[in-house]
PDB file of C-alpha atoms and ligand atoms in Angstrom:
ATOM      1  CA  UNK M   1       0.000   0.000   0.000  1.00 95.00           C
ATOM      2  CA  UNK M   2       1.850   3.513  -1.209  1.00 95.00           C
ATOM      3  CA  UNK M   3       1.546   6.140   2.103  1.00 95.00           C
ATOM      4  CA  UNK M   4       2.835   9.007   0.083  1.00 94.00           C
ATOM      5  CA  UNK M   5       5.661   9.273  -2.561  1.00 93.00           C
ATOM      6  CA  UNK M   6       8.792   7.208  -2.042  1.00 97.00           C
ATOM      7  CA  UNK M   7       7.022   5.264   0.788  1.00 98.00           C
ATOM      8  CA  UNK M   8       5.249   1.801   0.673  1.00 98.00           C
ATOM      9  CA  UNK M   9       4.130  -0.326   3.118  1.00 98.00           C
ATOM     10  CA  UNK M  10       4.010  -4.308   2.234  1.00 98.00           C
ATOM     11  CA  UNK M  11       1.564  -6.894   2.582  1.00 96.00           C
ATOM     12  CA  UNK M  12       3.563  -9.886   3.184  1.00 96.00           C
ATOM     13  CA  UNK M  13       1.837 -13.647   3.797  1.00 94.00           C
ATOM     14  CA  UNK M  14       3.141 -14.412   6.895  1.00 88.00           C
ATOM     15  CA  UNK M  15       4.238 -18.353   7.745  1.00 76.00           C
ATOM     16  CA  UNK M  16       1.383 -19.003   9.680  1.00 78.00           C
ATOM     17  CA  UNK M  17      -1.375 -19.213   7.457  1.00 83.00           C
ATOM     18  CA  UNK M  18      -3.932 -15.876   7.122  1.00 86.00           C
ATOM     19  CA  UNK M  19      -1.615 -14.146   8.840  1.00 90.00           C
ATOM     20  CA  UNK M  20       0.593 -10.560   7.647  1.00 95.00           C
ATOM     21  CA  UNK M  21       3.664  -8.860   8.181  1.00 97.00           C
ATOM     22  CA  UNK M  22       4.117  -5.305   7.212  1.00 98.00           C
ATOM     23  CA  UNK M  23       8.036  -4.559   6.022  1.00 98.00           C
ATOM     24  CA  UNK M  24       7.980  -1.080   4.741  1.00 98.00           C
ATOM     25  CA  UNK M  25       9.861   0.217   1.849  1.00 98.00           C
ATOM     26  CA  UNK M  26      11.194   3.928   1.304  1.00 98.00           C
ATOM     27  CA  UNK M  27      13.488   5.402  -1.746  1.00 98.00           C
ATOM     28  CA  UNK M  28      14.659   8.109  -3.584  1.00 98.00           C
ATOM     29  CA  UNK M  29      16.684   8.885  -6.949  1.00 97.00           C
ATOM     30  CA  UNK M  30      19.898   7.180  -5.162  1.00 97.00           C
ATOM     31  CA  UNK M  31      18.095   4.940  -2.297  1.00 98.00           C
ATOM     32  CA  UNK M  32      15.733   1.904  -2.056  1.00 98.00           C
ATOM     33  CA  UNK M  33      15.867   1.038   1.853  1.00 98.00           C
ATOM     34  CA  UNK M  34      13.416  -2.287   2.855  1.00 98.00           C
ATOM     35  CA  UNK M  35      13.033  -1.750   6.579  1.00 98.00           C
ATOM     36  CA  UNK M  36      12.746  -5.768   8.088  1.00 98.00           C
ATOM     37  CA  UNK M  37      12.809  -8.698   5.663  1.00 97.00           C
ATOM     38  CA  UNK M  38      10.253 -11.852   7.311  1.00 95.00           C
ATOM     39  CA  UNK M  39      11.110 -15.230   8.242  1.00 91.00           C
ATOM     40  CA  UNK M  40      13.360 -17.568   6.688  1.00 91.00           C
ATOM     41  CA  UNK M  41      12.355 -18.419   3.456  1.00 90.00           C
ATOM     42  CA  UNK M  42      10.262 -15.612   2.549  1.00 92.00           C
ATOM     43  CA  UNK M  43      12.353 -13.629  -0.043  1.00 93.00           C
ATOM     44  CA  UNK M  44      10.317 -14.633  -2.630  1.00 94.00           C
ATOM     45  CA  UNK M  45       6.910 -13.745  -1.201  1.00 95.00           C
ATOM     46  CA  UNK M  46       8.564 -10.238  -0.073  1.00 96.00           C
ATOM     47  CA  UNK M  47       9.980 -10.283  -4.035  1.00 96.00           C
ATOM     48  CA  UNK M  48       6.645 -10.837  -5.036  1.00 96.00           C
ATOM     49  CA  UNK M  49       5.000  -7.929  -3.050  1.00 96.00           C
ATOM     50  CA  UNK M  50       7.498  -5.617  -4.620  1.00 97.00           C
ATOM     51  CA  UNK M  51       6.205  -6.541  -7.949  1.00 96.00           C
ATOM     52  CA  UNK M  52       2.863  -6.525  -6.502  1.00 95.00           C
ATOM     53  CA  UNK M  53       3.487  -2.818  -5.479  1.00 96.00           C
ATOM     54  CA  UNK M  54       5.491  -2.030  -9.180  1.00 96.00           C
ATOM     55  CA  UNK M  55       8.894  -1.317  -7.611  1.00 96.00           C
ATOM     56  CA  UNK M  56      12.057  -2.929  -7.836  1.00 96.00           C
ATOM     57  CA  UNK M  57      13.146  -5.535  -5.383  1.00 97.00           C
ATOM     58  CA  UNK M  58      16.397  -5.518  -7.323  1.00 96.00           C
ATOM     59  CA  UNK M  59      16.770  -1.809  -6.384  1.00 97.00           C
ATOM     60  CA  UNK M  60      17.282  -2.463  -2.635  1.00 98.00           C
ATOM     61  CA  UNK M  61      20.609  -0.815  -1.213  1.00 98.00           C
ATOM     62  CA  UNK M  62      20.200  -0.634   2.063  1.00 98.00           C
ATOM     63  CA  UNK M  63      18.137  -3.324   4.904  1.00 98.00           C
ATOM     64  CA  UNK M  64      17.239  -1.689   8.399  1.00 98.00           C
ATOM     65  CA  UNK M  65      16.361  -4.720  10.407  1.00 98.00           C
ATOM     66  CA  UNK M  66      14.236  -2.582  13.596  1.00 98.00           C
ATOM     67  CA  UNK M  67      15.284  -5.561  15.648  1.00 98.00           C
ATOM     68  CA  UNK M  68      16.476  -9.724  16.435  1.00 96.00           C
ATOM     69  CA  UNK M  69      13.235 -11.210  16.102  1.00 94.00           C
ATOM     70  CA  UNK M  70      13.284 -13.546  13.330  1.00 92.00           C
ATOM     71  CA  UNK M  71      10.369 -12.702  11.762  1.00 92.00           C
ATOM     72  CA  UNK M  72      12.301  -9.569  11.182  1.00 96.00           C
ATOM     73  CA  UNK M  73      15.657 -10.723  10.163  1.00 96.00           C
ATOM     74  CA  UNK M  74      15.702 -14.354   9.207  1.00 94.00           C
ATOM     75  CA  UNK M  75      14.721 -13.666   5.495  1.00 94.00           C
ATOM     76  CA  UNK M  76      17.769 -11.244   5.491  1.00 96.00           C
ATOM     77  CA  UNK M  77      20.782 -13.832   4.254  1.00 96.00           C
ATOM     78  CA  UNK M  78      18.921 -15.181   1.500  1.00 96.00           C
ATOM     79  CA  UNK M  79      18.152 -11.514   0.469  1.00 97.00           C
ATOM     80  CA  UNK M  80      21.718 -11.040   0.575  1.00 97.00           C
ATOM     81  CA  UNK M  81      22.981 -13.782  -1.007  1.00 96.00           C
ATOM     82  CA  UNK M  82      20.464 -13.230  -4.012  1.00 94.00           C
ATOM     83  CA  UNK M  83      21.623  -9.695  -4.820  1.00 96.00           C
ATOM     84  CA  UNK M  84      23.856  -8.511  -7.550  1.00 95.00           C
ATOM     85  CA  UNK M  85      25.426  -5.619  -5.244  1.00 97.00           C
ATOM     86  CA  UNK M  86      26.197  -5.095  -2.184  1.00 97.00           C
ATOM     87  CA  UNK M  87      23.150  -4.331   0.252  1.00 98.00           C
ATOM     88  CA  UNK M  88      24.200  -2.391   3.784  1.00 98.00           C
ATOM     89  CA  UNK M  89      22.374  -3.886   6.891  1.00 98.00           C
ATOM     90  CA  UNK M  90      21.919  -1.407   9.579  1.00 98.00           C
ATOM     91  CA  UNK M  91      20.782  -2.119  12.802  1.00 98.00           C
ATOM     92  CA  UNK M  92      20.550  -0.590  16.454  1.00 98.00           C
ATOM     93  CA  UNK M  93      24.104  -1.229  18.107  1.00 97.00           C
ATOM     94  CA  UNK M  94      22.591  -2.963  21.340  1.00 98.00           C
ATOM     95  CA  UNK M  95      20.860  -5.990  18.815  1.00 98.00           C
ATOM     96  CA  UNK M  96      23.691  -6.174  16.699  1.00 98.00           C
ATOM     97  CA  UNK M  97      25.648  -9.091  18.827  1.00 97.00           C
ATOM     98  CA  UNK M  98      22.452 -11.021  18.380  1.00 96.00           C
ATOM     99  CA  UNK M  99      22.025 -10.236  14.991  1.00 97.00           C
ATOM    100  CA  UNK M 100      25.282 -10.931  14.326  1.00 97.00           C
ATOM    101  CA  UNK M 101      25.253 -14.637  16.385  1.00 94.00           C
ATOM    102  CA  UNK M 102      27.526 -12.950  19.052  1.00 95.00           C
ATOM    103  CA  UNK M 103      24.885 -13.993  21.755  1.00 93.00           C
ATOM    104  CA  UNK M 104      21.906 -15.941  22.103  1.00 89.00           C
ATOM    105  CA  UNK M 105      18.774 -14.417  20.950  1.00 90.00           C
ATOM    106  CA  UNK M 106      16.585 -13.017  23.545  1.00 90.00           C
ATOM    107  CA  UNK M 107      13.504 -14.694  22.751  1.00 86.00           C
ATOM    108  CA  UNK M 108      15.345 -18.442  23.114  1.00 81.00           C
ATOM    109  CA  UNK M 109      14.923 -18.172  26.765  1.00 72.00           C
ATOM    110  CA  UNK M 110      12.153 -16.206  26.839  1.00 73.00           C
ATOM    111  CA  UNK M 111       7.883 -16.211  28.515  1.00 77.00           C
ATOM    112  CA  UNK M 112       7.751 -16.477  24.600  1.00 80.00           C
ATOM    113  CA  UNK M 113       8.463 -19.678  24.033  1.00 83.00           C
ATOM    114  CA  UNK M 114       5.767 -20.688  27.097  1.00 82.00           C
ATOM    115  CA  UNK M 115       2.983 -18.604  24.927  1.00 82.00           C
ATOM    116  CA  UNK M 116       3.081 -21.858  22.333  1.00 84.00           C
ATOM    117  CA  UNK M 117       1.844 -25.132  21.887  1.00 88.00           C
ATOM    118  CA  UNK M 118       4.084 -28.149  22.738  1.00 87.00           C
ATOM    119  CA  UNK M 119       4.414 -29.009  19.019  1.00 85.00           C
ATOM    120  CA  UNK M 120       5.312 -25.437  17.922  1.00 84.00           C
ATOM    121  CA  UNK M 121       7.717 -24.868  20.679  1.00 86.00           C
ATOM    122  CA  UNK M 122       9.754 -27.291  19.790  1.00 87.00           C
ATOM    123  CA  UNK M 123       9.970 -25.890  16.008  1.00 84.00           C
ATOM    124  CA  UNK M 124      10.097 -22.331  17.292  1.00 83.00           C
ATOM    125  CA  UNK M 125      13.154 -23.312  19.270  1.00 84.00           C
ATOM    126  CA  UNK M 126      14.759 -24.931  16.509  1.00 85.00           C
ATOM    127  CA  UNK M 127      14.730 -22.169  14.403  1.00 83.00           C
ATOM    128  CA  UNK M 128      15.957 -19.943  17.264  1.00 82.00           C
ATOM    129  CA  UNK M 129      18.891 -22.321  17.440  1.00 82.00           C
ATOM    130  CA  UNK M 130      19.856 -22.412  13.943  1.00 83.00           C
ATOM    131  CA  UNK M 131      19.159 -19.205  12.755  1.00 89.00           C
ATOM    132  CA  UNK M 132      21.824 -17.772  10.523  1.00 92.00           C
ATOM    133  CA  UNK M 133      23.497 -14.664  11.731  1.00 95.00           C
ATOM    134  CA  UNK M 134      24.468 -11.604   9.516  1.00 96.00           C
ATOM    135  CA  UNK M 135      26.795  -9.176   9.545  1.00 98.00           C
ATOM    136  CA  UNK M 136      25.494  -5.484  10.963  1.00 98.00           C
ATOM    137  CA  UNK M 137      27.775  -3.029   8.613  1.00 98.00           C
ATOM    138  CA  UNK M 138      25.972   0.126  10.102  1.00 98.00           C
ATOM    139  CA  UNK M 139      25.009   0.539  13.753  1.00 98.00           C
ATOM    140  CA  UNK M 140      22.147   2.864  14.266  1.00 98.00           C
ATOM    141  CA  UNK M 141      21.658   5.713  17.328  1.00 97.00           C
ATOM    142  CA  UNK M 142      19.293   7.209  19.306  1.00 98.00           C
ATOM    143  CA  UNK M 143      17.823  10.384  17.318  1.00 98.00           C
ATOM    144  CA  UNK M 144      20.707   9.914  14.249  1.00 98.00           C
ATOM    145  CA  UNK M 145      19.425  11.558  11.293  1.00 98.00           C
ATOM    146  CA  UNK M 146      19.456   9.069   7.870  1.00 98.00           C
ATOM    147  CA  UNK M 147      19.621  11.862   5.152  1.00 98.00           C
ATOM    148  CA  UNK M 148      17.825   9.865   2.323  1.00 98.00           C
ATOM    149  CA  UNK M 149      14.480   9.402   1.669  1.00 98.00           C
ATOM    150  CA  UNK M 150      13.721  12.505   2.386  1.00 97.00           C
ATOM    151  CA  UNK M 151      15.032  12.497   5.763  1.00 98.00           C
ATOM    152  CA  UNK M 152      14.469   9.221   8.355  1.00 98.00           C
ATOM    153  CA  UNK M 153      14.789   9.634  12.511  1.00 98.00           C
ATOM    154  CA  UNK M 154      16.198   6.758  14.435  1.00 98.00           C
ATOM    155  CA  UNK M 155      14.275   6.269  17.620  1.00 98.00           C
ATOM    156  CA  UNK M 156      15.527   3.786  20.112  1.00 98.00           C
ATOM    157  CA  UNK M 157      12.790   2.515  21.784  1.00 98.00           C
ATOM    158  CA  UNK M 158      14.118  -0.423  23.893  1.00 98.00           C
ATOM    159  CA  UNK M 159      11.952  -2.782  25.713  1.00 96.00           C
ATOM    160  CA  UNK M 160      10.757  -5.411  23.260  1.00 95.00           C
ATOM    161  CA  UNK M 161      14.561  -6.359  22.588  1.00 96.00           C
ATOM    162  CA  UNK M 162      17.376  -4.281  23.831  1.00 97.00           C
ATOM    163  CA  UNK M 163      18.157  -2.691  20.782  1.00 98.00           C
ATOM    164  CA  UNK M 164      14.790  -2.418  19.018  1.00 98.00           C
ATOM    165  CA  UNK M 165      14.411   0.625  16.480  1.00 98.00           C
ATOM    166  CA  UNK M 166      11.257   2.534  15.466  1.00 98.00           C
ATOM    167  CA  UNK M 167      11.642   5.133  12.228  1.00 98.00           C
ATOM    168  CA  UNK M 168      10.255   8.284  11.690  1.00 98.00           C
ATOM    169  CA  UNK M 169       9.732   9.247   7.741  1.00 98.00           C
ATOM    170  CA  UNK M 170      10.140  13.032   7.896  1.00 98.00           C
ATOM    171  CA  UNK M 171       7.826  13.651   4.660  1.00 98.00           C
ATOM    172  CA  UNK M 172       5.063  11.081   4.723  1.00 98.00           C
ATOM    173  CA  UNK M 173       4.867  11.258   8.331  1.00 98.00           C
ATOM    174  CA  UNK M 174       5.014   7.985   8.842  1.00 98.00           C
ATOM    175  CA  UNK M 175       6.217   6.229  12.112  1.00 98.00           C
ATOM    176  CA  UNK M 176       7.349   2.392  11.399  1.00 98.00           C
ATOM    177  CA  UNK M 177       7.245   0.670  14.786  1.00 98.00           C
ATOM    178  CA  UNK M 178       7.939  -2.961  14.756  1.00 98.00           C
ATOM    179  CA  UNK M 179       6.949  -4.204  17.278  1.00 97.00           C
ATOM    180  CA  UNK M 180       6.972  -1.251  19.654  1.00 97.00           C
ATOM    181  CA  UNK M 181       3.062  -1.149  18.710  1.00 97.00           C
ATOM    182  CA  UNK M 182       0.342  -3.351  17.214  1.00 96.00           C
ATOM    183  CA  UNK M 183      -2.868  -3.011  15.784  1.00 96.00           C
ATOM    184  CA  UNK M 184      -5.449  -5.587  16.489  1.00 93.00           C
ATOM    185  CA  UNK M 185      -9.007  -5.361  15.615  1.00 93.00           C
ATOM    186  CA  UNK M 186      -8.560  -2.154  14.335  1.00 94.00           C
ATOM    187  CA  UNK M 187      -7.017  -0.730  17.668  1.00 96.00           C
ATOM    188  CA  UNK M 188      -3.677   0.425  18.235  1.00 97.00           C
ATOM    189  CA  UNK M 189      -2.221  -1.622  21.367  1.00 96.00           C
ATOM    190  CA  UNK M 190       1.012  -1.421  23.131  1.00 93.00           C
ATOM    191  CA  UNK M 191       3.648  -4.042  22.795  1.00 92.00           C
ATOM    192  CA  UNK M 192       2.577  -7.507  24.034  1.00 89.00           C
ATOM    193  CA  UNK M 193       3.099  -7.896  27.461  1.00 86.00           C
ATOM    194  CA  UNK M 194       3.025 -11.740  27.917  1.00 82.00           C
ATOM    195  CA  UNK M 195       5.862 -12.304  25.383  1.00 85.00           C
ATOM    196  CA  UNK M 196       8.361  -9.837  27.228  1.00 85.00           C
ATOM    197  CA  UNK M 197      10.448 -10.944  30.491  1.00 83.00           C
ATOM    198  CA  UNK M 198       9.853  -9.167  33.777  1.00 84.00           C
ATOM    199  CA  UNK M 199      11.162  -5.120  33.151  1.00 90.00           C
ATOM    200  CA  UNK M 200      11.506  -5.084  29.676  1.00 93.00           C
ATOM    201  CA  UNK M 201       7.142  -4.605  29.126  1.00 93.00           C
ATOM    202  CA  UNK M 202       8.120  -1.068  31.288  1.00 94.00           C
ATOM    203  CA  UNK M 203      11.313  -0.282  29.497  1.00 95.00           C
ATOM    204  CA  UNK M 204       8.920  -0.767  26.168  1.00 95.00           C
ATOM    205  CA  UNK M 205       6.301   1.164  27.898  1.00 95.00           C
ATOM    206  CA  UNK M 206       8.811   3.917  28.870  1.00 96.00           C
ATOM    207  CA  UNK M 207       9.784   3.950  25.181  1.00 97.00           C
ATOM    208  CA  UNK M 208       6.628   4.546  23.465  1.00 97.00           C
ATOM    209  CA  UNK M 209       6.557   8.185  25.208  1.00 97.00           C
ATOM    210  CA  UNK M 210       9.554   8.999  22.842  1.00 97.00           C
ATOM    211  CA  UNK M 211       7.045   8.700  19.788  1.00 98.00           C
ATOM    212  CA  UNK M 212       5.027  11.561  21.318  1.00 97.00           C
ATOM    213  CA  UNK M 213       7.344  14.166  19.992  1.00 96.00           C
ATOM    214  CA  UNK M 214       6.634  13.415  16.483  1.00 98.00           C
ATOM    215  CA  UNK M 215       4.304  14.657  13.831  1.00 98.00           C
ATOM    216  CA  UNK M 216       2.438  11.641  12.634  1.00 98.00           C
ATOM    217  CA  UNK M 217      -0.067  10.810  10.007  1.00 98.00           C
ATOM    218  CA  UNK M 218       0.609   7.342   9.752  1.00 98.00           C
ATOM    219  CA  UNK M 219       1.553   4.236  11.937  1.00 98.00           C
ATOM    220  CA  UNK M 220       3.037   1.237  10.255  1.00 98.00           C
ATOM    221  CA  UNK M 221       3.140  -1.752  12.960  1.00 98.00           C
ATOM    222  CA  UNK M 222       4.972  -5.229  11.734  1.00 98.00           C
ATOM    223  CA  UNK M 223       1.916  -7.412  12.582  1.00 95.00           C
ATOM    224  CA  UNK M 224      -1.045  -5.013  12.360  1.00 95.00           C
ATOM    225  CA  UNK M 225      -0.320  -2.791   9.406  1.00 97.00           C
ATOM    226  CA  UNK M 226      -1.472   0.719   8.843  1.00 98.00           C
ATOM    227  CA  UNK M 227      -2.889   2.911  11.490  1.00 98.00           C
ATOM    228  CA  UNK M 228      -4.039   6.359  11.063  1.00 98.00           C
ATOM    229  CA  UNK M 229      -6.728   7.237  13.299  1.00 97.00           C
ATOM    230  CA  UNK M 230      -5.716  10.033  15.300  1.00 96.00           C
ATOM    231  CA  UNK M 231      -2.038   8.541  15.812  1.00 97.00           C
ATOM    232  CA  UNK M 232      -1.198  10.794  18.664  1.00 96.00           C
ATOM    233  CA  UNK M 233      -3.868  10.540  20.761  1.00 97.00           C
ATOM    234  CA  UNK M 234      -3.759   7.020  20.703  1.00 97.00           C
ATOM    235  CA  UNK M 235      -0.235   6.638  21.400  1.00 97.00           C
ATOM    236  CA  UNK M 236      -0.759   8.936  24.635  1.00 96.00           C
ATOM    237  CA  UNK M 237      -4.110   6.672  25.618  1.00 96.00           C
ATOM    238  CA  UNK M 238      -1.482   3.405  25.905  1.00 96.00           C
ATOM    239  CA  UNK M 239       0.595   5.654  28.402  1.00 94.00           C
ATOM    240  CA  UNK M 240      -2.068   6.925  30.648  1.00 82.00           C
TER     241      UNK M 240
HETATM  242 ZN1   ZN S   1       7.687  -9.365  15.146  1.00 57.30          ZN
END
């Protein structure tokens, strides 16, 4: 779905069935940035979306990853491995050690993992175990300034993983979240509480008040998709 010029959001089949992920994609004349890149496996269905969508999946030069879930960075080596050029992965410098395989990824040892069926615990462990890691060639900041497409703010908004990144796309507007926020049933909702360990739900909740000082028309959540009613105020309802 375009937002505005130079901004897209995808509509990605997830791998469990009737289910979405949202990676969004931003360019200009010199740029064509994919912000997250799905599971394992699902560069073609991402591929397919850009066609979809009429842009070039070819065209990608740069990969923010917002954070070590794999549903957010386990589709990233085959991406890489497919390309002609070299793609830059950038990433927030506290995930990048998990990212990279340094450490163990958060979620292996994790209330997550308790959330699932026997059956699909065992798989989901698996593929925690076996993931493959990837290089980070560009660590991201608190408030750094990206000067291409049109101007992007890095927000650091910690809590769901230690280094987990929301953007801010100066000209459309448009705050990409992750999974700092989801939308369910039409309603914007904080991040999920039962999947987090003990302190990191209120480092996450601390973290959403940093999206307050932003401008927004648009909220793109990993899970949920687009959200645009009255962004603002509905961010500042999950604080109260
Ligand atoms: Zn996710």
């Amino acid at each position: 779905m375009k937002l505005d010029s130079g901004i897209i959001m995808l509509d990605v089949p997830s791998n469990v069935p009737g289910m979405f992920i949202h990676p969004t994609v931003m360019w200009d004349d010199d740029n064509m940035v994919l912000v997250d890149a799905g599971y394992s496996g699902q560069s073609n269905v991402i591929r397919d979306a850009f066609i979809n969508e009429g842009i070039h999946f070819e065209s990608i030069n740069k990969i923010i990853i917002t954070h070590q879930d794999l549903d957010h960075f386990g589709g990233l080596p085959e991406i890489l491995e497919s390309s002609t050029h070299k793609i830059e992965v950038l990433a927030h410098e506290a995930d990048k050690p998990y990212i990279q395989g340094e450490k163990h990824l958060v979620r292996l040892n994790s209330n997550f993992l308790n959330t699932m069926p026997e059956d699909r615990k065992k798989m989901v462990k698996q593929m925690f175990e076996n993931f493959l890691p990837v290089d980070v060639d560009t660590t991201l900041a608190d408030n750094q300034e990206l000067p291409y497409c049109g101007g992007i703010t890095v927000i650091h908004t910690p809590g769901h993983t230690p280094g987990h990144l929301s953007l801010y796309h100066q000209t459309s507007k448009t705050l990409i979240v992750g999974d700092e926020l989801n939308k369910m049933d039409g309603i914007l909702m904080g991040p999920r509480k039962e999947i987090l360990e003990e302190g990191d739900y209120e480092t996450a909740m601390e973290s959403l008040k940093k999206l307050l000082k932003f401008d927004v028309k648009n909220i793109v959540t990993y899970h949920g998709g687009l959200y645009t009613n009255k962004p603002h105020k509905s961010i500042e309802n999950l604080i109260k």
